[in-house]
CSV table of C-alpha atoms in Angstrom, one decimal:
chain,number,residue,atom,x,y,z
A,169,MET,CA,-9.3,-7.9,20.2
A,170,ASP,CA,-7.5,-5.9,17.5
A,171,ILE,CA,-4.5,-8.4,17.9
A,172,LEU,CA,-6.6,-11.5,17.5
A,173,SER,CA,-8.3,-10.2,14.3
A,174,ASN,CA,-4.9,-9.0,13.0
A,175,ILE,CA,-3.7,-12.5,13.6
A,176,PHE,CA,-6.8,-14.3,12.2
A,177,TYR,CA,-7.0,-12.3,9.0
A,178,PHE,CA,-3.0,-12.3,8.5
A,179,CYS,CA,-3.3,-16.2,8.6
A,180,ILE,CA,-6.2,-16.4,6.1
A,181,ALA,CA,-4.2,-13.8,4.0
A,182,LEU,CA,-0.8,-15.5,4.1
A,183,GLY,CA,-2.3,-19.0,3.7
A,184,VAL,CA,-4.2,-18.1,0.5
A,185,LEU,CA,-1.2,-16.4,-1.3
A,186,ILE,CA,1.4,-19.1,-0.1
A,187,ALA,CA,-0.9,-21.9,-1.4
A,188,ILE,CA,-1.5,-20.1,-4.6
A,189,HIS,CA,2.1,-19.7,-5.2
A,190,GLU,CA,3.1,-23.3,-4.5
A,191,ALA,CA,0.0,-24.8,-6.2
A,192,GLY,CA,1.6,-22.9,-9.5
A,193,HIS,CA,4.9,-24.7,-9.0
A,194,PHE,CA,3.0,-28.0,-8.2
A,195,PHE,CA,0.7,-28.1,-11.1
A,196,MET,CA,3.2,-26.9,-13.6
A,197,ALA,CA,5.2,-29.7,-12.5
A,198,ARG,CA,2.9,-32.6,-12.9
A,199,LEU,CA,1.9,-31.0,-16.1
A,200,MET,CA,5.7,-31.3,-17.4
A,201,GLY,CA,5.8,-34.9,-15.9
A,202,VAL,CA,7.8,-34.1,-12.5
A,203,TYR,CA,7.0,-36.2,-9.6
A,204,VAL,CA,6.3,-34.2,-6.7
A,205,GLU,CA,7.5,-35.6,-3.4
A,206,ARG,CA,6.0,-33.3,-1.0
A,207,PHE,CA,3.8,-30.2,-1.1
A,208,SER,CA,4.1,-28.0,2.1
A,209,LEU,CA,2.4,-24.8,3.5
A,210,GLY,CA,5.0,-23.7,5.9
A,211,PHE,CA,8.8,-24.6,6.6
A,212,GLY,CA,10.5,-26.5,9.4
A,213,PRO,CA,9.0,-29.5,11.4
A,214,VAL,CA,5.8,-31.2,9.9
A,215,LEU,CA,2.6,-30.9,12.0
A,216,LEU,CA,0.0,-32.5,9.9
A,217,SER,CA,0.6,-34.7,6.6
A,218,ARG,CA,-1.4,-36.8,4.3
A,219,ARG,CA,-0.2,-38.9,1.3
A,220,GLY,CA,-2.4,-38.6,-1.6
A,221,LYS,CA,-3.4,-41.4,-4.3
A,222,ASP,CA,-0.7,-39.5,-6.6
A,223,GLY,CA,2.1,-40.2,-4.1
A,224,THR,CA,2.6,-36.8,-2.9
A,225,GLU,CA,2.9,-35.9,0.7
A,226,TYR,CA,0.8,-32.9,1.6
A,227,SER,CA,1.7,-31.3,4.7
A,228,LEU,CA,1.3,-28.4,7.1
A,229,SER,CA,4.7,-27.3,8.6
A,230,LEU,CA,5.4,-25.3,11.8
A,231,LEU,CA,6.8,-21.9,10.5
A,232,PRO,CA,3.8,-20.2,8.4
A,233,PHE,CA,6.2,-17.6,6.4
A,234,GLY,CA,6.2,-19.5,3.2
A,235,GLY,CA,5.9,-23.2,1.6
A,236,TYR,CA,7.6,-25.2,-0.7
A,237,VAL,CA,7.2,-27.9,-3.5
A,238,LYS,CA,9.8,-30.8,-3.2
A,239,MET,CA,10.2,-32.4,-6.7
A,240,TYR,CA,12.2,-35.5,-7.6
A,241,GLY,CA,15.6,-35.2,-9.0
A,242,GLU,CA,16.0,-31.6,-7.9
A,243,ASP,CA,19.8,-32.9,-7.2
A,244,LYS,CA,21.2,-34.9,-10.0
A,245,ASP,CA,23.4,-37.2,-7.7
A,246,SER,CA,20.0,-38.5,-6.0
A,247,ILE,CA,18.1,-40.1,-9.0
A,248,ASP,CA,17.5,-43.4,-10.3
A,249,ALA,CA,18.3,-44.0,-14.0
A,250,SER,CA,15.0,-45.7,-14.4
A,251,ARG,CA,13.1,-42.8,-12.9
A,252,GLU,CA,15.0,-39.9,-15.2
A,253,HIS,CA,11.7,-39.3,-17.0
A,254,GLU,CA,10.1,-38.0,-13.7
A,255,ALA,CA,13.2,-36.1,-12.5
A,256,PHE,CA,13.2,-32.0,-12.4
A,257,CYS,CA,17.0,-31.9,-13.2
A,258,CYS,CA,16.3,-34.1,-16.5
A,259,LYS,CA,13.7,-31.9,-17.9
A,260,LYS,CA,14.6,-29.5,-20.6
A,261,VAL,CA,15.6,-25.9,-19.6
A,262,TRP,CA,12.4,-24.5,-20.8
A,263,GLN,CA,10.3,-26.9,-18.7
A,264,ARG,CA,12.3,-26.0,-15.6
A,265,PHE,CA,11.9,-22.4,-16.5
A,266,LEU,CA,7.9,-22.9,-16.8
A,267,ILE,CA,7.8,-24.7,-13.6
A,268,VAL,CA,9.4,-22.0,-11.6
A,269,LEU,CA,7.8,-19.2,-13.3
A,270,ALA,CA,4.4,-20.5,-12.4
A,271,GLY,CA,4.7,-19.5,-8.7
A,272,PRO,CA,5.1,-15.9,-9.4
A,273,PHE,CA,2.7,-15.8,-12.0
A,274,ASN,CA,0.1,-17.4,-10.0
A,275,ASN,CA,0.3,-14.7,-7.4
A,276,ILE,CA,0.0,-12.2,-10.3
A,277,ALA,CA,-3.0,-13.7,-11.9
A,278,LEU,CA,-4.5,-14.2,-8.3
A,279,ALA,CA,-4.2,-10.5,-7.7
A,280,TRP,CA,-5.9,-9.8,-11.2
A,281,ALA,CA,-8.8,-12.2,-10.0
A,282,LEU,CA,-9.2,-10.4,-6.7
A,283,TYR,CA,-9.3,-7.1,-8.3
A,284,PHE,CA,-11.9,-8.2,-10.7
A,285,LEU,CA,-14.0,-9.6,-7.9
A,286,VAL,CA,-13.6,-6.1,-6.3
A,287,PHE,CA,-14.5,-4.0,-9.2
A,288,LEU,CA,-17.6,-6.4,-10.0
A,289,MET,CA,-18.6,-6.1,-6.3
A,290,GLY,CA,-18.2,-2.6,-5.9
A,291,ILE,CA,-15.6,-1.0,-3.4
A,292,PRO,CA,-16.1,2.5,-1.4
A,293,ASP,CA,-13.7,5.0,-2.8
A,294,VAL,CA,-12.6,8.4,-2.7
A,295,LYS,CA,-11.4,10.5,-5.6
A,296,PRO,CA,-8.1,12.1,-5.6
A,297,VAL,CA,-8.8,15.4,-4.5
A,298,PHE,CA,-6.5,17.5,-2.3
A,299,ASP,CA,-6.4,20.6,-0.2
A,300,VAL,CA,-3.2,22.8,-0.3
A,301,ILE,CA,-1.1,23.8,2.9
A,302,SER,CA,-0.4,27.3,2.8
A,303,GLY,CA,2.9,28.2,1.8
A,304,GLY,CA,3.8,24.4,1.0
A,305,LEU,CA,5.7,22.9,-1.9
A,306,ALA,CA,2.4,22.2,-3.8
A,307,GLU,CA,1.1,25.7,-3.5
A,308,GLN,CA,4.1,27.1,-4.5
A,309,ASN,CA,3.9,24.9,-7.7
A,310,GLY,CA,0.5,25.8,-8.8
A,311,PHE,CA,-1.6,23.8,-7.0
A,312,ARG,CA,-5.1,24.9,-5.8
A,313,SER,CA,-7.4,23.8,-3.1
A,314,GLY,CA,-9.8,21.4,-4.5
A,315,ASP,CA,-7.6,20.1,-7.2
A,316,LEU,CA,-8.4,16.7,-8.7
A,317,ILE,CA,-5.3,14.6,-9.7
A,318,VAL,CA,-5.7,13.0,-13.0
A,319,LYS,CA,-2.5,11.7,-13.8
A,320,VAL,CA,0.9,11.6,-12.3
A,321,GLY,CA,3.4,11.3,-14.9
A,322,ASP,CA,2.2,8.6,-17.3
A,323,ASP,CA,-0.2,7.0,-14.6
A,324,GLU,CA,-3.7,7.9,-14.8
A,325,VAL,CA,-5.2,7.7,-11.5
A,326,VAL,CA,-8.7,7.2,-10.2
A,327,ASP,CA,-8.7,7.3,-6.5
A,328,ILE,CA,-6.5,8.4,-3.6
A,329,GLU,CA,-4.7,5.1,-3.1
A,330,GLU,CA,-3.4,5.3,-6.6
A,331,SER,CA,-2.4,9.1,-6.6
A,332,LEU,CA,-0.4,8.3,-3.2
A,333,TYR,CA,1.1,5.3,-4.6
A,334,SER,CA,2.3,6.9,-7.9
A,335,LEU,CA,3.7,9.9,-6.2
A,336,ILE,CA,5.6,7.9,-3.7
A,337,SER,CA,7.1,5.5,-6.4
A,338,ARG,CA,8.6,8.7,-7.9
A,339,ILE,CA,10.1,10.1,-4.6
A,340,GLY,CA,13.7,11.6,-5.1
A,341,GLU,CA,13.0,13.0,-8.6
A,342,ASP,CA,13.7,16.4,-9.5
A,343,THR,CA,10.6,16.9,-11.4
A,344,VAL,CA,7.3,15.1,-11.7
A,345,SER,CA,4.7,16.1,-13.9
A,346,VAL,CA,1.1,15.9,-12.4
A,347,THR,CA,-2.1,16.6,-14.4
A,348,VAL,CA,-5.0,18.5,-12.4
A,349,LYS,CA,-8.4,19.5,-12.7
A,350,GLY,CA,-9.4,22.5,-10.5
A,351,GLY,CA,-13.1,22.6,-8.9
A,352,TYR,CA,-13.2,19.2,-7.7
A,353,GLY,CA,-12.5,18.1,-11.2
A,354,ALA,CA,-15.0,20.4,-13.1
A,355,GLU,CA,-12.7,22.8,-14.7
A,356,GLN,CA,-10.2,22.3,-17.4
A,357,GLU,CA,-6.8,20.3,-17.0
A,358,ARG,CA,-3.6,22.0,-15.9
A,359,GLU,CA,-0.3,20.2,-16.1
A,360,LEU,CA,1.9,21.2,-13.1
A,361,ASN,CA,5.4,20.2,-12.4
A,362,LEU,CA,6.1,19.0,-8.7
A,363,PRO,CA,9.7,18.7,-7.4
A,364,LEU,CA,9.9,15.5,-5.0
A,365,SER,CA,14.1,15.5,-4.6
A,366,SER,CA,13.4,16.7,-0.9
A,367,TRP,CA,10.7,14.6,0.1
A,368,SER,CA,11.4,11.7,2.6
A,369,LEU,CA,9.2,9.0,4.3
A,370,GLU,CA,9.0,8.6,7.9
A,371,PRO,CA,7.6,5.0,9.2
A,372,GLY,CA,4.5,5.5,11.1
A,373,ASN,CA,3.5,8.8,9.9
A,374,PRO,CA,0.1,9.1,8.6
A,375,ARG,CA,0.3,12.8,7.2
A,376,ILE,CA,3.2,11.7,4.6
A,377,LEU,CA,2.2,14.4,2.0
A,378,ASP,CA,2.5,17.4,4.4
A,379,GLN,CA,5.9,17.7,3.2
A,380,ILE,CA,4.9,18.5,-0.4
A,381,GLY,CA,2.0,20.4,1.0
A,382,LEU,CA,-0.9,18.3,0.0
A,383,GLU,CA,-3.8,16.9,2.1
A,384,PRO,CA,-6.3,14.4,0.9
A,385,MET,CA,-9.9,15.9,0.8
A,386,SER,CA,-12.9,13.8,1.2
A,387,TYR,CA,-14.9,16.6,3.2
A,388,LYS,CA,-14.5,20.3,4.0
A,389,ILE,CA,-14.5,22.0,7.2
A,390,SER,CA,-16.6,24.7,7.2
A,391,GLY,CA,-16.4,28.1,9.0
A,392,ARG,CA,-19.7,27.6,10.7
A,393,ILE,CA,-19.9,26.2,14.3
A,394,GLU,CA,-21.4,22.9,14.8
A,395,MET,CA,-21.2,22.6,18.7
A,396,VAL,CA,-20.0,25.0,21.7
A,397,GLU,CA,-18.5,22.8,24.7
A,398,SER,CA,-20.5,23.5,27.9
A,399,GLY,CA,-18.6,25.7,30.4
A,400,SER,CA,-15.8,26.2,27.5
A,401,ARG,CA,-14.0,29.7,26.9
A,402,ALA,CA,-16.2,30.1,23.7
A,403,GLU,CA,-19.5,29.5,25.5
A,404,LYS,CA,-18.3,32.2,27.9
A,405,ALA,CA,-17.7,34.5,25.1
A,406,GLY,CA,-21.2,34.2,23.8
A,407,LEU,CA,-20.3,32.0,20.7
A,408,GLN,CA,-23.3,29.6,19.4
A,409,LYS,CA,-24.0,26.9,17.1
A,410,ASP,CA,-24.5,27.9,13.5
A,411,ASP,CA,-22.4,31.1,14.2
A,412,GLU,CA,-20.2,31.7,10.8
A,413,PHE,CA,-16.5,33.1,11.1
A,414,VAL,CA,-15.9,36.2,9.3
A,415,SER,CA,-12.5,37.3,10.8
A,416,TYR,CA,-10.3,37.0,13.9
A,417,ASP,CA,-8.0,40.0,15.0
A,418,ASP,CA,-8.9,41.8,11.5
A,419,ILE,CA,-7.5,38.6,9.7
A,420,PRO,CA,-10.2,37.3,7.3
A,421,TYR,CA,-11.3,33.7,8.0
A,422,GLN,CA,-9.9,31.5,5.3
A,423,ASN,CA,-9.9,28.2,6.7
A,424,TRP,CA,-10.2,26.0,9.9
A,425,LYS,CA,-6.7,25.1,10.1
A,426,SER,CA,-5.4,28.5,10.1
A,427,PHE,CA,-8.1,29.7,12.6
A,428,SER,CA,-7.3,26.6,15.0
A,429,SER,CA,-3.4,27.2,14.8
A,430,TYR,CA,-3.9,30.9,15.6
A,431,ILE,CA,-5.8,29.9,18.9
A,432,LYS,CA,-3.4,27.6,19.9
A,433,ALA,CA,-0.9,30.0,19.7
A,434,HIS,CA,-2.7,32.8,21.7
A,435,PRO,CA,-3.4,31.0,25.1
A,436,GLU,CA,-4.8,33.5,27.5
A,437,LYS,CA,-5.2,36.4,25.0
A,438,THR,CA,-8.1,38.2,23.9
A,439,LEU,CA,-8.9,37.8,20.5
A,440,LYS,CA,-11.4,39.8,18.7
A,441,VAL,CA,-13.6,37.4,16.7
A,442,THR,CA,-16.1,38.6,14.0
A,443,LEU,CA,-19.1,36.5,13.3
A,444,LYS,CA,-22.2,36.2,11.1
A,445,ARG,CA,-25.3,35.5,13.1
A,446,ASP,CA,-28.8,35.6,11.6
A,447,ALA,CA,-27.8,37.8,8.6
A,448,ARG,CA,-25.9,40.1,10.9
A,449,GLU,CA,-22.3,40.5,12.0
A,450,LEU,CA,-21.4,41.0,15.6
A,451,THR,CA,-17.8,40.9,17.1
A,452,LEU,CA,-17.1,39.1,20.6
A,453,ASP,CA,-14.2,38.8,23.0
A,454,LEU,CA,-12.7,35.1,22.8
A,455,ILE,CA,-10.0,34.5,25.4
A,456,PRO,CA,-8.7,30.7,24.7
A,457,GLU,CA,-7.9,28.8,27.8
A,458,GLY,CA,-4.3,27.8,28.5
A,459,LYS,CA,-3.9,24.1,28.2
A,460,GLU,CA,-0.3,22.4,28.4
A,461,LYS,CA,0.4,19.7,26.0
A,462,ASN,CA,3.7,17.9,25.7
A,463,GLY,CA,4.9,20.8,27.8
A,464,VAL,CA,3.9,23.6,25.6
A,465,LEU,CA,1.3,25.7,26.6
A,466,GLN,CA,-1.6,26.1,23.8
A,467,GLY,CA,-4.9,27.9,23.6
A,468,TYR,CA,-8.2,25.9,23.6
A,469,ALA,CA,-11.5,27.4,22.9
A,470,GLY,CA,-13.8,24.6,23.1
A,471,ILE,CA,-15.7,24.8,19.7
A,472,MET,CA,-16.2,22.2,16.8
A,473,PRO,CA,-16.7,23.1,13.2
A,474,ALA,CA,-19.4,21.9,10.9
A,475,ILE,CA,-18.2,19.3,8.4
A,476,ASP,CA,-19.6,19.6,5.0
A,477,GLU,CA,-19.6,16.8,2.6
A,478,ILE,CA,-18.1,17.6,-0.8
A,479,PRO,CA,-20.7,16.2,-3.6
A,480,GLY,CA,-19.0,13.6,-6.0
A,481,ILE,CA,-15.8,13.1,-4.1
A,482,THR,CA,-16.7,9.8,-2.6
A,483,PHE,CA,-18.0,7.3,-4.9
A,484,VAL,CA,-18.4,3.5,-5.4
A,485,ARG,CA,-16.0,2.0,-7.9
A,486,LYS,CA,-17.9,-0.8,-9.6
A,487,TYR,CA,-17.7,-1.9,-13.3
A,488,ASP,CA,-19.9,-4.4,-15.4
A,489,PHE,CA,-18.4,-7.8,-16.3
A,490,TRP,CA,-16.0,-6.7,-19.2
A,491,PRO,CA,-15.0,-3.2,-17.8
A,492,ALA,CA,-14.3,-5.4,-14.5
A,493,VAL,CA,-11.8,-7.7,-16.7
A,494,LYS,CA,-10.1,-4.7,-18.4
A,495,GLY,CA,-9.7,-2.6,-15.2
A,496,SER,CA,-8.5,-5.5,-13.0
A,497,TRP,CA,-5.8,-6.0,-15.8
A,498,TYR,CA,-4.8,-2.4,-15.9
A,499,LYS,CA,-4.6,-2.2,-11.9
A,500,THR,CA,-2.6,-5.3,-11.6
A,501,TRP,CA,-0.2,-3.8,-14.2
A,502,ASP,CA,-0.1,-0.6,-12.6
A,503,MET,CA,0.6,-2.0,-9.4
A,504,SER,CA,3.1,-4.4,-10.7
A,505,ILE,CA,5.1,-1.4,-12.1
A,506,ILE,CA,4.9,0.8,-8.9
A,507,THR,CA,6.1,-2.3,-6.9
A,508,LEU,CA,9.3,-2.2,-9.1
A,509,ARG,CA,9.7,1.5,-8.8
A,510,PHE,CA,9.4,1.1,-4.8
A,511,ILE,CA,12.2,-1.3,-5.2
A,512,LYS,CA,14.3,0.7,-7.3
A,513,LYS,CA,13.8,3.6,-4.9
A,514,PHE,CA,15.0,1.3,-1.9
A,515,VAL,CA,18.0,0.2,-3.8
A,516,THR,CA,19.1,4.0,-4.7
A,517,GLY,CA,18.2,5.1,-1.1
A,518,ASP,CA,15.6,7.5,-2.0
A,519,ILE,CA,13.3,5.7,0.1
A,520,SER,CA,14.9,4.5,3.8
A,521,PRO,CA,15.1,0.8,4.6
A,522,LYS,CA,13.3,2.0,7.8
A,523,ASN,CA,10.0,1.7,5.6
A,524,ILE,CA,10.4,-1.9,5.0
A,525,SER,CA,7.5,-3.5,6.6
A,526,GLY,CA,7.4,-7.3,7.9
A,527,PRO,CA,4.8,-9.8,9.2
A,528,VAL,CA,3.5,-7.4,11.8
A,529,GLY,CA,2.9,-4.6,9.4
A,530,ILE,CA,1.3,-7.3,7.1
A,531,ALA,CA,-1.0,-8.4,9.8
A,532,LYS,CA,-2.0,-4.9,10.9
A,533,GLY,CA,-3.0,-4.2,7.5
A,534,ALA,CA,-4.8,-7.4,6.9
A,535,GLY,CA,-6.7,-6.9,10.4
A,536,LEU,CA,-7.7,-3.4,9.6
A,537,THR,CA,-9.0,-4.3,6.1
A,538,GLY,CA,-10.7,-7.3,7.3
A,539,ARG,CA,-12.7,-5.3,10.2
A,540,MET,CA,-13.6,-2.9,7.3
A,541,GLY,CA,-15.5,-5.3,5.1
A,542,TYR,CA,-14.5,-8.2,2.8
A,543,VAL,CA,-14.3,-6.1,-0.1
A,544,PHE,CA,-11.5,-4.3,1.5
A,545,PHE,CA,-9.7,-7.3,2.7
A,546,LEU,CA,-9.7,-8.8,-1.0
A,547,SER,CA,-8.0,-5.5,-2.3
A,548,PHE,CA,-5.6,-5.6,0.4
A,549,MET,CA,-4.8,-9.4,-0.6
A,550,ALA,CA,-4.5,-8.3,-4.2
A,551,LEU,CA,-2.1,-5.6,-3.5
A,552,ILE,CA,0.1,-8.2,-1.3
A,553,SER,CA,-0.1,-10.8,-4.1
A,554,VAL,CA,1.0,-8.3,-6.7
A,555,ASN,CA,4.0,-7.7,-4.0
A,556,LEU,CA,4.8,-11.1,-3.8
A,557,GLY,CA,4.5,-12.1,-7.4
A,558,VAL,CA,7.0,-9.1,-8.6
A,559,LEU,CA,9.3,-9.6,-5.5
A,560,ASN,CA,9.8,-13.3,-6.4
A,561,LEU,CA,10.6,-12.5,-10.1
A,562,LEU,CA,13.8,-10.3,-9.1
A,563,PRO,CA,16.8,-12.0,-10.1
A,564,ILE,CA,18.1,-12.7,-6.7
A,565,PRO,CA,19.5,-16.2,-5.9
A,566,VAL,CA,17.3,-18.1,-3.9
A,567,LEU,CA,14.1,-16.6,-4.9
A,568,ASP,CA,12.3,-17.8,-8.1
A,569,GLY,CA,13.7,-15.0,-10.2
A,570,GLY,CA,17.3,-16.2,-9.5
A,571,HIS,CA,16.7,-19.8,-10.5
A,572,LEU,CA,14.9,-18.3,-13.7
A,573,PHE,CA,18.1,-16.0,-14.5
A,574,PHE,CA,20.3,-19.2,-14.2
A,575,TYR,CA,17.9,-21.1,-16.5
A,576,LEU,CA,18.4,-18.1,-19.2
A,577,LEU,CA,21.9,-18.2,-18.9
A,578,GLU,CA,21.8,-21.9,-19.4
A,579,GLY,CA,19.7,-21.7,-22.6
A,580,ILE,CA,22.0,-19.0,-23.9
A,581,PHE,CA,25.2,-20.8,-23.3
A,582,ARG,CA,24.0,-24.3,-23.5
A,583,ARG,CA,25.3,-25.3,-20.1
A,584,PRO,CA,24.1,-24.9,-16.6
A,585,VAL,CA,25.9,-22.6,-14.2
A,586,SER,CA,28.7,-24.5,-12.2
A,587,ALA,CA,27.8,-26.1,-9.2
A,588,LYS,CA,30.6,-24.1,-7.3
A,589,ALA,CA,29.2,-20.7,-8.6
A,590,LEU,CA,25.8,-21.7,-7.9
A,591,ASP,CA,26.5,-22.6,-4.5
A,592,ILE,CA,28.3,-19.2,-3.7
A,593,LEU,CA,25.6,-17.4,-5.2
A,594,MET,CA,22.8,-19.3,-3.5
A,595,LYS,CA,24.6,-18.6,-0.1
A,596,THR,CA,24.9,-15.0,-0.8
A,597,GLY,CA,21.6,-14.8,-1.8
A,598,PHE,CA,20.2,-16.5,1.1
A,599,ALA,CA,22.4,-14.1,3.5
A,600,LEU,CA,20.7,-11.2,1.8
A,601,LEU,CA,17.3,-12.5,2.4
A,602,CYS,CA,18.0,-13.1,5.9
A,603,LEU,CA,19.3,-9.6,6.4
A,604,LEU,CA,16.1,-8.3,4.7
A,605,MET,CA,13.9,-10.3,7.0
A,606,ILE,CA,15.9,-9.0,10.1
A,607,VAL,CA,15.4,-5.4,9.0
A,608,ALA,CA,11.6,-6.0,8.4
A,609,VAL,CA,11.2,-7.5,11.8
A,610,PHE,CA,13.3,-4.8,13.6
A,611,ASN,CA,11.3,-2.3,11.8
A,612,ASP,CA,8.0,-4.0,12.9
A,613,LEU,CA,9.1,-4.0,16.4
A,614,TYR,CA,10.7,-0.6,16.5
A,615,PHE,CA,8.1,1.5,14.5
A,616,SER,CA,4.9,-0.7,14.4
A,617,TRP,CA,4.6,-2.5,17.4
């Protein structure tokens, strides 16, 4: 069923984003007096079509990964002299520039509108509070458990997502300034420097912060026992619900991760576990059961710790009308800048091409957020819309940004780029785009399928 819902939400998201993008080209072309021959959602053979009163053919085509607006007079050789006034190629360079710009602009405007709706309705969120991994890079550079990140470089961050994107967009940098507040945000600000030059991303790894020694913290695993499994070694040793760990083998109990790792490393070994029960301490002998996992024998005790909520970490991000207008603008701007940083990191090699995601990855994200609720789905659509808008503005032939670059050159030098040069550049851009799509689809099939 997840596959079907992924496809369903993917089609909705892609359909809306493509329609909004092409609508930008369409309405700006009409505004500039250009006759539009066809408005198509999708490429390839036409499945459905209808001709409007304006003479434009509105169609749905077979391949859903894009769309196009076919304007009269895109090629100078094919126009009738009596219709020059409605030919695209006969319009002034600034008019052609605006027609092409309108597509990516619409995507960025859509992102702003979606973020505005999300902030107006309210979205459940988590503050960027982190735990530190003992001995990890973050701890070595001054991070403490319970630190709230308020700024990464010059980026102010409000939630886990923003802090994560901001950190990843600086991957490979020698030193990144991170401003934190200890005690879950209750203490004074401290400015720390975090080296990210050795950080690398592996596709499919959900624990991408482990390399720098950070873990998102939305709850705290206590040292109190919530459940003892029936028939387990813990039950045989006499451990009970609500017992609180004090030490094990004379090692003071600090956190559940260290303790559980110690249990796993000592299968069939006697551990001296000191507990607090009803205001008194007692010491019991616990012998973890040896269980094989991935060819390695690990200890298993059969206990589950209690989960304590941390007050104030989870919240609903909701604004009134004007703060939502302002907040959605800043969110769209920040995500645009972060998208550009990501692109730069791909070009410099700081982020591997293995992390480029294609339609399968997008479909999974659409399906997951769709099942979580419409407000999460709208937020996901806003993120993809920002990415689509920014990517289309890159000065790469075939993309809108490539055409805009050619129009800028035409405006500066008072003559268009030669047909021969344009043909070579367009073919090169098309080849690069095809290569990028092949890499994305391969990554989808190899890492995500």
